[in-house]
mmCIF file of C-alpha atoms in Angstrom:
data_model
loop_
_atom_site.group_PDB
_atom_site.id
_atom_site.type_symbol
_atom_site.label_atom_id
_atom_site.label_comp_id
_atom_site.label_asym_id
_atom_site.label_seq_id
_atom_site.Cartn_x
_atom_site.Cartn_y
_atom_site.Cartn_z
ATOM 1 C CA LEU A 1 80.168 88.998 74.889
ATOM 2 C CA MET A 2 81.206 89.050 78.514
ATOM 3 C CA CYS A 3 84.099 91.094 79.841
ATOM 4 C CA VAL A 4 86.505 89.670 82.361
ATOM 5 C CA CYS A 5 86.429 92.614 84.719
ATOM 6 C CA GLY A 6 89.723 93.666 86.233
ATOM 7 C CA VAL A 7 91.796 91.153 84.296
ATOM 8 C CA CYS A 8 92.246 93.142 81.095
ATOM 9 C CA SER A 9 90.284 95.122 78.560
ATOM 10 C CA VAL A 10 89.850 92.194 76.159
ATOM 11 C CA CYS A 11 86.408 90.611 76.114
ATOM 12 C CA LEU A 12 85.512 86.950 76.299
ATOM 13 C CA SER A 13 84.774 85.629 72.833
ATOM 14 C CA ARG A 14 81.932 83.207 72.083
ATOM 15 C CA GLY A 15 83.036 79.621 72.459
ATOM 16 C CA GLN A 16 85.770 80.411 74.983
ATOM 17 C CA SER A 17 85.167 79.084 78.479
ATOM 18 C CA VAL A 18 86.975 78.645 81.769
ATOM 19 C CA ASP A 19 85.760 76.457 84.607
ATOM 20 C CA GLN A 20 87.553 76.711 87.926
ATOM 21 C CA THR A 21 87.060 75.766 91.550
ATOM 22 C CA SER A 22 84.510 78.375 92.555
ATOM 23 C CA GLY A 23 83.404 79.712 95.897
ATOM 24 C CA ILE A 24 85.116 78.933 99.180
ATOM 25 C CA VAL A 25 88.085 76.564 99.278
ATOM 26 C CA THR A 26 88.551 75.303 102.838
ATOM 27 C CA ALA A 27 92.179 74.978 103.872
ATOM 28 C CA THR A 28 94.138 73.937 106.931
ATOM 29 C CA GLU A 29 97.405 75.776 107.520
ATOM 30 C CA GLY A 30 100.358 73.539 106.734
ATOM 31 C CA GLN A 31 98.287 71.230 104.524
ATOM 32 C CA PRO A 32 98.129 71.127 100.703
ATOM 33 C CA ILE A 33 95.754 73.421 98.840
ATOM 34 C CA VAL A 34 94.629 72.954 95.220
ATOM 35 C CA PHE A 35 92.686 75.150 92.785
ATOM 36 C CA TYR A 36 91.394 73.477 89.630
ATOM 37 C CA CYS A 37 91.064 75.231 86.279
ATOM 38 C CA SER A 38 89.987 73.824 82.920
ATOM 39 C CA TYR A 39 89.476 75.796 79.736
ATOM 40 C CA GLU A 40 88.037 75.284 76.285
ATOM 41 C CA ALA A 41 88.719 77.370 73.206
ATOM 42 C CA GLN A 42 86.874 77.705 69.945
ATOM 43 C CA ILE A 43 90.173 77.974 68.074
ATOM 44 C CA GLY A 44 92.765 75.193 68.192
ATOM 45 C CA GLY A 45 96.432 75.892 68.681
ATOM 46 C CA SER A 46 98.451 77.432 71.464
ATOM 47 C CA HIS A 47 96.708 78.596 74.614
ATOM 48 C CA TYR A 48 98.307 80.565 77.415
ATOM 49 C CA PRO A 49 96.622 80.124 80.828
ATOM 50 C CA TYR A 50 97.207 82.384 83.826
ATOM 51 C CA TRP A 51 96.276 82.622 87.478
ATOM 52 C CA TYR A 52 95.453 86.035 88.934
ATOM 53 C CA ILE A 53 95.321 86.841 92.647
ATOM 54 C CA GLN A 54 93.491 89.474 94.672
ATOM 55 C CA HIS A 55 94.252 90.032 98.341
ATOM 56 C CA ALA A 56 91.592 91.771 100.447
ATOM 57 C CA GLY A 57 91.469 95.485 99.668
ATOM 58 C CA GLN A 58 94.045 95.163 96.881
ATOM 59 C CA PRO A 59 93.730 95.290 93.088
ATOM 60 C CA LEU A 60 93.752 92.150 90.978
ATOM 61 C CA LYS A 61 97.236 91.201 89.738
ATOM 62 C CA LEU A 62 98.893 88.532 87.647
ATOM 63 C CA PHE A 63 100.120 85.742 89.920
ATOM 64 C CA LEU A 64 101.399 82.884 87.771
ATOM 65 C CA GLY A 65 101.523 82.324 84.019
ATOM 66 C CA TRP A 66 101.779 79.277 81.784
ATOM 67 C CA HIS A 67 105.544 79.792 81.430
ATOM 68 C CA GLU A 68 106.213 79.797 85.195
ATOM 69 C CA ASN A 69 106.435 76.775 87.417
ATOM 70 C CA ASN A 70 106.851 78.035 90.968
ATOM 71 C CA VAL A 71 105.713 81.322 92.513
ATOM 72 C CA GLN A 72 105.638 81.773 96.305
ATOM 73 C CA GLY A 73 105.571 78.001 96.752
ATOM 74 C CA PHE A 74 102.664 77.477 94.337
ATOM 75 C CA GLN A 75 103.153 75.176 91.363
ATOM 76 C CA ALA A 76 100.917 75.065 88.312
ATOM 77 C CA THR A 77 100.512 71.986 86.157
ATOM 78 C CA LEU A 78 99.560 72.508 82.513
ATOM 79 C CA HIS A 79 97.968 69.775 80.392
ATOM 80 C CA GLN A 80 97.029 71.082 76.973
ATOM 81 C CA GLY A 81 95.057 69.580 74.076
ATOM 82 C CA LYS A 82 94.174 71.070 70.709
ATOM 83 C CA THR A 83 91.223 73.123 71.955
ATOM 84 C CA ASN A 84 91.198 72.561 75.705
ATOM 85 C CA GLY A 85 93.361 72.026 78.731
ATOM 86 C CA THR A 86 93.809 72.208 82.476
ATOM 87 C CA PHE A 87 96.018 74.531 84.524
ATOM 88 C CA ASN A 88 95.737 73.475 88.157
ATOM 89 C CA LEU A 89 97.407 75.477 90.914
ATOM 90 C CA GLN A 90 98.667 73.810 94.070
ATOM 91 C CA LYS A 91 100.810 74.415 97.109
ATOM 92 C CA ASP A 92 102.070 71.562 99.268
ATOM 93 C CA VAL A 93 102.194 73.559 102.519
ATOM 94 C CA SER A 94 99.576 76.322 102.727
ATOM 95 C CA GLN A 95 100.119 79.427 104.850
ATOM 96 C CA LEU A 96 97.795 82.110 106.206
ATOM 97 C CA LYS A 97 99.430 84.588 103.815
ATOM 98 C CA ASP A 98 97.845 82.588 100.960
ATOM 99 C CA SER A 99 94.458 84.069 101.923
ATOM 100 C CA ALA A 100 93.143 85.693 98.747
ATOM 101 C CA ALA A 101 90.779 85.289 95.809
ATOM 102 C CA TYR A 102 92.244 83.359 92.863
ATOM 103 C CA PHE A 103 91.065 83.715 89.247
ATOM 104 C CA CYS A 104 91.954 81.560 86.238
ATOM 105 C CA ALA A 105 91.969 82.930 82.666
ATOM 106 C CA PHE A 106 93.664 82.230 79.339
ATOM 107 C CA THR A 107 94.501 83.784 76.003
ATOM 108 C CA ASN A 108 95.040 82.117 72.655
ATOM 109 C CA ARG A 109 97.476 82.938 69.877
ATOM 110 C CA LYS A 110 95.026 85.513 68.480
ATOM 111 C CA GLY A 111 94.859 87.389 71.782
ATOM 112 C CA THR A 112 91.287 86.362 72.608
ATOM 113 C CA MET A 113 90.730 86.216 76.354
ATOM 114 C CA GLY A 114 88.774 83.546 78.179
ATOM 115 C CA GLY A 115 87.702 83.689 81.786
ATOM 116 C CA GLY A 116 84.506 82.806 83.566
ATOM 117 C CA GLY A 117 84.516 85.520 86.203
ATOM 118 C CA GLU A 118 84.505 82.812 88.886
ATOM 119 C CA LYS A 119 86.827 83.033 91.853
ATOM 120 C CA SER A 120 88.223 80.699 94.470
ATOM 121 C CA THR A 121 88.520 82.187 97.958
ATOM 122 C CA VAL A 122 90.472 80.514 100.766
ATOM 123 C CA GLN A 123 88.729 79.904 104.102
ATOM 124 C CA TRP A 124 90.794 78.515 106.983
ATOM 125 C CA ASN A 125 89.753 75.716 109.345
#
């Protein structure tokens, strides 16, 4: 078992996985920025993906959930299958204030958490 540190106290269950854009995401102010996230669950049914954000020197916090469509100009697009899906995060016009680390995670109907511990960090041109 692997814990998703800082996200919550629930541990990642076997068979749950999240794959997101990892490392540095290069952005140009005023241009679109996209973070990709795909997930796979061992259990079929409803899955609830989330994006978390962490600004430099700040704690990790929930940024955008599956039930939200637009937060601070970011939109998330959810495509969900029986045991997998994608939850991509994008903003049409990026701003310097978007500088942060972004983390994707999900829960299923049984409360099992999935998250790979990867992060996407914005670097400006």
